[in-house]
Amino acid sequence: MILGSIPARTCRAWLLRVSLRQEPCSFSSVPPQPVPPLAQTLQGYLKALEPLLPPEELSHTRRMVQEFSRPGGLGPHLQEGLERRARLTKNWITDWWVQWAYLESRQPLPVHSNPAISLPRRDYNDWRSQLVFASKLIAAVLDFRAKMKTAQLPVEYMRGKPMCMELYPLLFSSCRIPGPKHDYVAHYGSSRRSPTHITVVRNYQFFQLEVYNSDGSRLTESQIHGQLLRIRSQSWKTDKEPMGILTSEHRHTWGQAYNRLLRDKLNQESVQMIETGLFSVCLDSPVMRISDEKYASRKAAQILHGGGTYSNSGNRWFDKTLQFVVGEDGSWGLLYEQATAEGMPVTSLLHHILEYCEHPDPKRAPLVPLPMPKKLYFHIDREIKWDIEQAKQNLDILINDLDVYVFNFKKFGKDLPKKHNLSPNSFTQVALQLAYYRVHNEVCPACDIASQRLFRGGRTEYIRSPTNQALKFILAFDDRSVSREAKLELFREAVDAYTVLTEQTLNGHGIDNHLLGLKLQAIEEGLSIPKVFMDTAYGLATHWKLRTGQVPANTDSVMCFGPLVPDGYAVCYNPQADHVHFSITAFNCCEDTNAETLSRTVKETLCDLQELLEPTV
C-alpha cells in the first residue's frame, strides 16, 4: 500500500496533560477537524504581526487583509472551498500539510527534518552488554507492536476527550521514498502478508533479521541475542562503502541516485528489505568522550546524525520511519522520520520500552535452530561510488555546521510555575522570548507545536509567539524604573495570553493551518496565489527564527533537531518536577546565532524569573 501522505507529525499533546485509559485502540471516536471562521483567523494573523512589524507595514498588511476578506471577494470564496473539502474528506488539511511540510521539502532529512530523542545512558560500556540491551529493546518494540495489533494499547486522552490513534499502525514497516519533485511514503504493514523482519546495521553493513518464528510467535530475547552475536561475527570490519550515507543527501540528489541504485536487481532486493522492515536497529561504536559536560551534547548529536562519515553516520537509513540507536558505550535513543511518526506516539513507544526493560524475559528459548541473519549486499558501480563520496562530503559539511548544546537546568522544574498558577509550557515560552531578546535585542517569529489529535486524522498546528503581552513584559523586564510588582503583573499577563492561544489552537482554531489551506485551495482551483500571501509581512511572519518543542516524557530524555532557517535556533525542552532538560541548536555558518550563548542566557533568564516570582531579598 503506497501512501502519498500519512497523518502524523510531532504532535505535542504534552502542552496540556495527556492521560491514558486502558480501552481498545479507537480510530473513529474523535470528531472531524473544524475549519476556523475566516474573520477569526485573519484577525489572529494581524494580532500575531503586531509585535513584529512597524506601524506603517502593519497598516499596509491590514489593507491587504481587508481586501482579501471583503464580502464576495477571494477570501470568502476560498473559505467555501475549504468547508466543502472538509465535508468530503477525512481531514481537510492533513494531506496537504504532510505534502507541503515534509514530502515537497528538498532539504536533507538529517538535521533539517528528522528529530532525535536521546535517552539516559545505560549502565554498561562494552559490546557484550550492548547486544544484551539491544535484544531487550527489540523484544520490547515487538511487544508494543503486538499490543497495538490486538487493540490493547491504551487510548490517549486530553482533557477527558479521546485522541486520534490512527498513526500507531503506520509506525512499523514504513519508509519515505525519494522522488524528483516530491517524496512519498510507502507503508507495507497493512498488506496481507506483513513483513516479519527488522534491519540491523553495524559497521555500515545491513542485515535482515527475522524476528518471528515460523508459527508466528516472536523470537525470545535470548534468541534475538544469539542472532545479534551472529551479526557481530559477520561485521568485524567497517564496510568501505557506507550505503546509508546516500539517504542523507538533498532529496533531489538522493532521488536521482536512488534510481541509479535500483537499476541493479541485487540493489533492488537489498533496498526493499530495508524499506519493508518493521524498524531498524543501529549498533553504534562508542561516542568520543571529551568531558561529562559536553558528553550529553555529543550523545544527542550522535543520535541525530551519527557523528559524521568517520563515526556512525553510515549506520543510518534516514528515510526509515523508526531507527533505534544502541551505542557500545551505553548511549541509546531513537531517530524518526516525521512524514509518518510524531512525538507523542514515539514517546509512548519509548515509555513502553523502558517499562519492559525493568523485567526479566520470562520466555525460554526453544531449542530450534534459527536461520542465519541475511547480510544485504550491494553492487556498487562507478556512478554509485561517486554518489556516496559526494554524500559523505555534504553530510560532513552539514554536521560540522550544526552546533548542538544540551544542558540540564537544575534550579527548578515545572513545579515552580505550577505553584504560582502558571502554565509551565507558557512560562517557558515567555522565558525563551526574553532570552532571545537579551541576545539579539529584538523579538522574533517563534513557533511551538500543538497537537490536533483531538480530531480525526489530526496532525499538528503552530502556536505563534511573541504576543503583544509578551513584548510589553520583555521591554519592561530589564528596565530598572519599572517596579517588581508591575513586572510580575506583566509577566502573568504574558504567560496567560500564551495559555489562551494554546487553548484555541488545541481546539482546532489555530491560524497557520487555515492560512496554508486558503493558499493551497487557490492553487487547487488554478487561481493566482492571493496577494496577502505574497506580502513581505507573511514571509517575515513565517521565517521561524525560534523553533521550539516540548518533550512529553516522564524520563530524563532530550529531543534534538535543527533550526528551520539558517539564522535561527531550535530549542527543545523536557520539564521534570524539579529540573528541565534543554537542547539548543544553531548553525555555525550564521555569525549572529550561537547555541552556547543562547543556552547561557536561557539559564540566566530562568533564574531571573524565579527571583521575580520568589524574591530572595
XYZ file of C-alpha atoms in Angstrom:
617
model
C 0.000 0.000 0.000
C 1.549 3.310 -1.077
C 0.536 6.470 0.725
C 1.250 9.864 -0.831
C 0.926 11.358 2.627
C 0.344 9.950 6.061
C -1.474 11.513 9.019
C 1.277 12.203 11.516
C 3.895 14.600 12.845
C 5.426 15.842 16.039
C 2.152 16.250 17.882
C 2.712 17.953 21.211
C -0.262 16.844 23.205
C 2.015 17.396 26.146
C 1.061 21.095 26.113
C -1.795 20.003 28.343
C -1.839 16.836 30.369
C -2.372 13.693 28.354
C -3.833 10.724 30.199
C -4.003 7.078 29.189
C -7.020 4.869 29.690
C -6.943 1.133 29.200
C -9.527 0.908 26.444
C -9.359 -0.622 22.975
C -7.470 1.446 20.427
C -10.166 3.516 18.670
C -9.935 5.260 15.331
C -13.403 6.705 14.781
C -14.399 8.122 18.178
C -12.980 11.585 17.506
C -14.763 14.421 15.642
C -13.618 15.915 12.327
C -11.239 18.869 12.444
C -13.145 22.176 12.085
C -12.347 24.850 9.522
C -11.988 28.013 11.650
C -14.068 31.101 10.735
C -12.255 33.252 8.161
C -12.615 36.528 10.093
C -11.260 34.921 13.271
C -8.139 33.575 11.540
C -7.355 36.841 9.749
C -7.833 38.802 12.966
C -5.488 36.375 14.763
C -2.940 36.735 11.944
C -2.900 40.535 12.237
C -2.623 40.299 16.016
C 0.377 37.965 15.663
C 2.056 40.522 13.381
C 1.676 43.448 15.785
C 4.784 42.729 17.912
C 6.886 42.055 14.794
C 6.082 44.877 12.320
C 6.477 48.684 12.368
C 3.117 50.583 12.226
C 3.322 51.597 8.540
C 3.992 47.993 7.385
C 1.203 46.733 9.609
C -1.218 49.276 8.083
C -0.290 48.065 4.586
C -0.937 44.434 5.590
C -4.264 45.369 7.217
C -5.438 46.850 3.912
C -4.431 43.674 2.056
C -6.294 41.512 4.577
C -9.396 43.721 4.294
C -9.329 43.421 0.505
C -8.884 39.630 0.755
C -11.773 39.191 3.201
C -14.379 41.577 1.734
C -17.837 40.008 1.135
C -17.968 38.309 -2.259
C -14.182 38.517 -2.525
C -11.474 35.886 -2.882
C -11.192 35.043 0.830
C -14.842 34.008 1.350
C -14.729 32.057 -1.949
C -11.684 30.056 -0.812
C -13.248 29.569 2.617
C -16.273 27.953 0.963
C -13.908 25.643 -0.930
C -12.220 24.569 2.329
C -15.557 23.956 4.028
C -16.628 21.825 1.074
C -13.334 19.934 1.262
C -13.903 19.345 4.978
C -17.289 17.730 4.217
C -15.805 15.426 1.565
C -12.526 14.319 3.208
C -11.481 12.724 6.490
C -9.367 15.758 7.346
C -9.320 18.928 5.253
C -5.689 19.885 5.952
C -3.690 16.733 6.863
C -2.795 15.501 3.358
C -1.891 18.995 2.226
C 0.125 19.648 5.381
C 2.210 16.454 5.090
C 2.832 17.089 1.403
C 3.782 20.746 1.890
C 5.700 20.500 5.180
C 7.609 17.276 4.506
C 7.278 15.473 1.213
C 7.844 18.522 -1.006
C 10.791 19.712 1.066
C 14.064 19.072 -0.755
C 16.353 19.580 2.241
C 18.303 16.637 3.687
C 16.456 14.640 6.359
C 19.245 14.627 8.966
C 19.354 17.879 10.998
C 16.671 19.642 8.934
C 13.788 17.230 9.465
C 14.271 14.012 11.467
C 14.075 14.589 15.240
C 16.215 12.527 17.613
C 15.456 11.518 21.184
C 18.484 10.813 23.370
C 17.741 8.774 26.488
C 19.675 8.377 29.747
C 22.847 6.367 29.293
C 22.590 2.683 30.202
C 24.991 1.351 32.804
C 27.414 -0.523 30.539
C 30.463 0.172 28.411
C 31.204 -2.909 26.286
C 29.883 -4.682 23.203
C 28.536 -7.704 25.120
C 26.184 -5.580 27.210
C 25.322 -3.558 24.102
C 23.950 -6.683 22.425
C 22.091 -7.787 25.582
C 20.346 -4.405 25.795
C 19.665 -4.308 22.037
C 18.000 -7.735 22.323
C 15.756 -6.479 25.118
C 14.913 -3.316 23.174
C 13.924 -5.310 20.071
C 11.757 -7.624 22.197
C 10.124 -4.575 23.834
C 9.261 -2.966 20.479
C 7.793 -6.246 19.212
C 5.737 -6.470 22.414
C 4.416 -2.931 21.815
C 3.508 -3.862 18.233
C 1.679 -6.993 19.449
C -0.374 -4.877 21.866
C -1.199 -2.455 19.063
C -2.281 -5.233 16.688
C -4.519 -6.827 19.339
C -6.107 -3.469 20.307
C -4.539 -3.500 23.780
C -2.890 -0.076 23.515
C -4.458 2.427 25.898
C -6.268 5.272 24.142
C -4.711 8.665 24.840
C -6.986 11.263 26.368
C -6.588 15.008 26.667
C -8.886 16.932 28.993
C -11.270 13.997 29.089
C -11.500 13.681 25.300
C -10.089 10.750 23.275
C -7.281 11.443 20.842
C -6.957 10.042 17.331
C -4.875 6.842 17.352
C -4.661 6.321 13.559
C -0.947 6.936 13.473
C 0.191 3.946 15.533
C -0.196 1.187 12.900
C 1.772 3.314 10.430
C 4.910 3.415 12.584
C 6.028 -0.058 11.514
C 7.159 -1.253 8.076
C 7.032 2.206 6.565
C 9.644 4.261 4.787
C 9.964 7.539 2.946
C 10.867 7.137 -0.742
C 12.756 9.925 -2.580
C 11.324 11.441 -5.729
C 12.446 14.116 -8.216
C 9.917 16.797 -7.183
C 8.438 15.331 -4.016
C 8.777 12.193 -1.915
C 6.100 9.721 -0.944
C 5.667 7.295 1.936
C 5.460 3.560 1.389
C 3.645 1.606 4.079
C 3.915 -2.180 3.959
C 2.446 -3.129 7.335
C -1.169 -3.426 6.218
C -0.560 -5.835 3.349
C -1.978 -9.357 3.593
C 1.439 -10.706 4.422
C 3.094 -8.177 6.727
C 6.904 -8.151 6.930
C 8.383 -10.230 9.750
C 11.920 -8.858 9.773
C 13.855 -5.894 11.075
C 17.078 -4.366 9.776
C 20.187 -4.363 11.965
C 23.110 -2.129 10.959
C 26.658 -2.479 12.255
C 29.880 -1.092 10.790
C 27.871 0.301 7.829
C 26.592 -3.213 6.970
C 22.883 -4.014 6.800
C 21.381 -7.315 7.920
C 17.882 -8.737 7.542
C 16.912 -10.299 10.876
C 13.711 -12.375 11.015
C 12.102 -11.722 14.424
C 9.196 -14.196 14.224
C 9.267 -17.976 14.275
C 7.553 -19.991 11.541
C 4.492 -20.421 13.802
C 4.103 -16.635 14.097
C 5.442 -16.369 17.647
C 8.009 -13.674 18.455
C 11.640 -14.582 19.000
C 12.628 -14.551 22.669
C 15.272 -12.173 23.975
C 17.856 -14.959 24.123
C 17.069 -15.980 20.524
C 17.455 -12.348 19.379
C 20.696 -12.089 21.349
C 22.078 -15.185 19.628
C 21.228 -13.688 16.239
C 22.901 -10.362 17.131
C 26.051 -12.280 18.083
C 25.974 -13.866 14.619
C 25.601 -10.412 13.041
C 28.588 -9.154 15.021
C 30.691 -12.091 13.838
C 29.834 -11.184 10.220
C 30.641 -7.463 10.533
C 34.084 -7.196 12.132
C 35.385 -4.608 9.700
C 33.758 -1.341 8.661
C 32.321 -1.564 5.156
C 34.287 0.526 2.675
C 31.147 1.976 1.099
C 28.589 3.280 3.626
C 25.397 2.921 1.565
C 23.232 4.564 4.224
C 25.047 7.870 3.723
C 23.195 8.259 0.406
C 19.930 8.813 2.313
C 21.422 11.917 3.977
C 21.583 13.812 0.673
C 19.470 16.654 -0.679
C 16.232 14.898 -1.653
C 16.514 15.593 -5.382
C 20.117 14.326 -5.436
C 19.204 11.211 -3.448
C 16.199 10.626 -5.731
C 18.493 10.505 -8.770
C 20.999 8.236 -7.005
C 18.099 6.038 -5.814
C 17.010 5.441 -9.405
C 20.575 4.590 -10.440
C 20.919 2.256 -7.459
C 17.723 0.367 -8.286
C 18.765 -0.389 -11.853
C 20.608 -3.391 -10.374
C 18.471 -6.321 -9.164
C 20.693 -7.103 -6.155
C 20.439 -3.488 -5.009
C 16.660 -3.559 -5.524
C 16.310 -6.559 -3.243
C 18.550 -5.105 -0.530
C 16.825 -1.690 -0.549
C 13.423 -3.402 -0.449
C 14.431 -5.351 2.669
C 15.442 -2.119 4.421
C 12.299 -0.253 3.369
C 9.869 -3.037 4.280
C 11.468 -3.945 7.619
C 9.427 -3.329 10.768
C 12.110 -0.926 12.041
C 15.899 -0.553 12.117
C 18.411 -1.043 14.928
C 21.771 0.730 14.624
C 24.589 -0.857 16.649
C 26.937 2.104 17.012
C 30.564 2.308 18.042
C 31.269 4.435 21.151
C 30.714 8.201 21.176
C 34.033 10.017 21.508
C 34.107 11.234 25.108
C 35.528 14.692 25.801
C 34.080 15.751 29.157
C 30.961 14.972 31.179
C 29.609 18.442 30.395
C 29.933 18.011 26.615
C 29.071 14.292 26.547
C 25.296 14.928 26.635
C 25.593 17.226 23.600
C 27.806 14.777 21.717
C 25.458 11.885 22.545
C 22.371 13.772 21.272
C 24.236 14.723 18.094
C 25.190 11.071 17.534
C 21.531 10.018 17.633
C 20.582 12.949 15.383
C 23.090 12.434 12.558
C 25.557 9.698 13.514
C 28.526 11.973 14.160
C 29.873 12.058 10.608
C 31.268 9.720 7.991
C 34.204 8.677 10.212
C 31.827 7.866 13.062
C 28.372 6.234 12.889
C 26.516 8.112 10.111
C 26.964 5.109 7.819
C 24.793 3.098 10.238
C 21.674 5.102 9.332
C 18.993 4.857 6.657
C 17.486 8.303 7.210
C 14.326 7.517 5.184
C 13.296 4.783 7.647
C 10.432 5.738 9.965
C 11.889 4.246 13.171
C 15.615 3.809 13.828
C 16.703 2.737 17.305
C 20.323 3.576 18.093
C 22.213 1.470 20.661
C 25.809 2.506 21.354
C 28.622 0.367 22.690
C 29.164 2.972 25.428
C 25.626 2.782 26.857
C 24.242 5.667 24.773
C 20.894 4.987 23.112
C 17.937 6.715 21.560
C 15.588 6.946 18.622
C 15.671 8.785 15.306
C 12.353 9.096 13.472
C 11.090 10.369 10.141
C 8.368 12.990 10.560
C 6.220 12.331 7.499
C 4.962 9.256 9.361
C 5.988 9.388 13.019
C 5.437 12.092 15.600
C 6.320 12.943 19.169
C 3.557 11.580 21.343
C 3.233 8.071 19.795
C 7.021 7.791 19.691
C 7.364 8.694 23.372
C 4.584 6.227 24.245
C 6.680 3.571 22.496
C 9.822 4.634 24.383
C 7.929 4.584 27.678
C 6.863 1.001 26.907
C 10.482 0.049 26.161
C 11.690 1.491 29.471
C 8.988 -0.350 31.414
C 9.638 -3.605 29.558
C 13.375 -3.369 30.279
C 12.690 -3.387 34.023
C 11.515 -7.012 33.891
C 13.418 -10.198 33.032
C 12.395 -12.155 29.951
C 10.017 -14.886 31.165
C 10.218 -16.952 27.995
C 12.675 -19.772 27.445
C 14.269 -20.013 24.056
C 13.028 -23.063 22.135
C 15.734 -25.471 21.039
C 15.086 -24.774 17.379
C 17.953 -23.757 15.090
C 17.393 -20.326 13.549
C 18.436 -19.347 10.032
C 21.493 -17.143 9.771
C 20.686 -13.391 9.609
C 20.965 -12.377 5.964
C 23.575 -9.805 5.073
C 22.297 -7.340 2.454
C 24.765 -6.843 -0.373
C 25.006 -4.011 -2.890
C 26.538 -3.846 -6.324
C 28.428 -0.550 -6.386
C 29.441 0.728 -9.808
C 31.487 3.837 -10.545
C 28.439 6.142 -10.554
C 27.156 4.905 -7.174
C 30.647 5.149 -5.683
C 30.795 8.789 -6.805
C 27.313 9.407 -5.343
C 28.495 8.014 -1.986
C 31.635 10.193 -1.995
C 29.558 13.321 -2.697
C 27.069 12.390 0.023
C 29.900 11.847 2.533
C 31.328 15.302 1.837
C 27.943 17.024 2.035
C 26.925 15.272 5.249
C 30.200 16.155 6.984
C 29.738 19.805 5.949
C 26.187 19.777 7.359
C 27.266 18.098 10.616
C 30.193 20.483 11.114
C 27.839 23.400 10.552
C 25.465 22.340 13.336
C 26.143 23.472 16.887
C 24.380 21.267 19.458
C 24.242 22.299 23.110
C 22.452 20.092 25.651
C 22.161 21.000 29.330
C 20.176 20.163 32.439
C 18.773 23.210 34.244
C 18.669 22.135 37.888
C 17.460 25.224 39.806
C 13.770 24.359 39.372
C 11.346 22.467 37.135
C 7.672 22.603 36.237
C 6.604 22.605 39.897
C 7.655 26.259 40.262
C 5.243 27.770 37.682
C 2.508 25.347 38.819
C 2.916 26.622 42.388
C 2.177 30.139 41.104
C -0.797 29.012 38.960
C 1.105 29.476 35.708
C 1.216 27.048 32.792
C 4.736 25.516 32.728
C 4.823 25.485 28.927
C 3.635 29.095 28.621
C 6.153 30.077 31.320
C 8.978 28.507 29.295
C 7.838 30.074 26.019
C 7.858 33.590 27.503
C 11.272 32.853 29.044
C 12.635 31.810 25.633
C 11.385 35.020 24.016
C 13.002 37.093 26.784
C 16.285 35.173 26.406
C 16.223 35.669 22.617
C 15.610 39.408 23.089
C 18.518 39.683 25.527
C 20.871 38.107 22.969
C 19.586 39.779 19.783
C 17.840 42.960 21.015
C 14.656 42.070 19.117
C 11.772 39.641 19.357
C 11.358 37.105 16.558
C 8.730 34.863 14.958
C 8.612 31.669 17.011
C 6.586 28.506 16.656
C 5.634 25.921 19.227
C 3.840 22.761 18.126
C 0.345 21.885 19.336
C -1.449 18.633 18.730
C -4.570 18.422 16.577
C -5.155 14.787 17.516
C -8.421 15.591 19.247
C -9.676 15.463 15.645
C -9.843 12.618 13.151
C -6.573 12.306 11.247
C -5.335 15.430 13.034
C -1.693 16.425 12.772
C -0.173 19.488 14.339
C -0.567 23.234 14.332
C 1.731 26.092 15.300
C 1.239 28.293 18.330
C 2.775 31.628 17.399
C 4.737 33.932 19.632
C 5.501 36.591 20.722
C 2.220 38.130 21.770
C 1.683 41.840 22.469
C 1.620 40.981 26.165
C 4.985 39.185 25.893
C 6.541 42.183 24.117
C 5.341 44.567 26.847
C 6.817 42.301 29.518
C 10.127 41.874 27.666
C 10.583 45.630 27.208
C 9.822 46.235 30.888
C 11.782 43.394 32.472
C 15.307 44.847 32.262
C 14.058 48.418 32.838
C 15.080 49.384 36.388
C 12.466 52.139 36.519
C 9.667 49.537 36.422
C 8.678 48.113 39.808
C 8.842 44.405 40.614
C 5.069 44.353 41.124
C 4.468 45.847 37.659
C 6.885 43.370 36.075
C 5.193 40.478 37.843
C 1.791 41.584 36.578
C 3.102 41.958 33.018
C 4.704 38.512 33.265
C 1.437 36.916 34.372
C -0.398 38.628 31.511
C 2.188 37.356 29.008
C 2.018 33.773 30.312
C -1.793 33.820 30.440
C -2.025 35.218 26.887
C 0.093 32.345 25.619
C -2.059 29.860 27.530
C -5.189 31.267 25.818
C -3.514 30.872 22.406
C -2.627 27.299 23.321
C -6.240 26.506 24.255
C -7.534 27.979 20.994
C -5.025 26.015 18.929
C -5.695 22.695 20.663
C -9.400 23.229 19.951
C -8.699 23.490 16.215
C -8.668 27.281 15.996
C -5.018 27.979 15.219
C -4.208 30.225 12.285
C -1.336 28.667 10.315
C -3.065 25.527 9.042
C -6.009 27.663 7.957
C -3.807 30.196 6.143
C -1.955 27.356 4.406
C -5.285 25.768 3.461
C -6.537 29.011 1.891
C -3.342 29.362 -0.118
C -3.417 25.744 -1.337
C -7.134 25.950 -2.117
C -6.374 28.824 -4.504
C -3.672 26.725 -6.184
C -6.057 23.738 -6.334
C -8.613 25.894 -8.189
C -5.975 27.143 -10.633
C -6.108 30.693 -9.249
C -3.206 33.040 -8.657
C -1.753 32.936 -5.156
C -3.628 35.629 -3.179
C -1.662 38.856 -2.629
C -1.924 38.501 1.140
C 0.456 35.506 0.883
C 2.875 37.391 -1.387
C 3.145 40.227 1.132
C 6.554 40.676 2.793
C 4.790 40.515 6.180
C 3.713 36.921 5.508
C 7.289 35.960 4.613
C 8.588 37.601 7.784
C 5.904 36.002 9.960
C 6.766 32.502 8.698
C 10.554 32.900 8.945
C 10.685 30.920 12.172
C 13.849 32.054 13.937
C 12.833 30.133 17.025
C 11.605 26.569 16.508
C 10.545 25.088 19.819
C 9.108 21.869 21.165
C 8.343 20.254 24.486
C 9.109 16.545 25.012
C 6.248 14.561 26.581
C 8.404 12.228 28.624
C 8.468 11.128 32.244
C 12.128 10.241 31.931
C 15.297 12.319 31.610
C 15.348 12.256 27.829
C 16.046 15.113 25.475
C 14.799 15.698 21.942
C 17.036 17.349 19.386
C 16.538 18.786 15.893
C 17.979 21.527 13.705
C 16.703 25.083 13.155
C 14.097 25.746 10.460
C 16.015 28.713 8.994
C 19.760 29.432 8.575
C 19.695 32.345 11.048
C 17.520 30.604 13.633
C 17.569 28.278 16.619
C 15.797 25.088 17.584
C 15.022 24.724 21.292
C 13.664 21.519 22.774
C 12.879 21.118 26.459
C 11.734 18.340 28.753
C 10.375 19.757 32.032
C 10.518 17.439 35.041
C 9.266 18.308 38.535
C 12.497 19.916 39.775
C 14.679 20.291 36.664
C 14.415 20.889 32.913
C 16.457 19.284 30.111
C 17.214 21.578 27.173
C 18.756 21.072 23.761
C 19.559 24.138 21.672
C 20.892 24.028 18.125
C 22.121 26.702 15.712
C 24.142 26.809 12.511
C 27.799 27.849 12.742
C 27.613 29.476 9.291
C 25.439 32.243 10.764
C 27.560 34.768 12.652
C 24.537 36.107 14.533
C 23.486 32.862 16.232
C 25.325 30.815 18.828
C 23.770 27.868 20.651
C 26.024 28.173 23.704
C 25.344 31.915 24.085
C 21.578 31.394 23.922
C 21.863 28.450 26.340
C 23.745 30.581 28.870
C 21.163 33.358 28.502
C 18.266 30.919 28.929
C 19.781 29.726 32.231
C 20.234 33.332 33.453
C 16.716 34.272 32.346
C 15.106 31.334 34.132
C 16.964 32.278 37.337
C 15.792 35.907 36.957
C 12.176 34.757 36.537
C 12.489 32.600 39.645
C 13.710 35.685 41.505
C 10.737 37.642 40.133
C 8.281 35.049 41.447
C 10.100 34.311 44.698
C 12.435 37.188 45.682
C 15.297 36.100 47.946
C 15.748 39.564 49.451
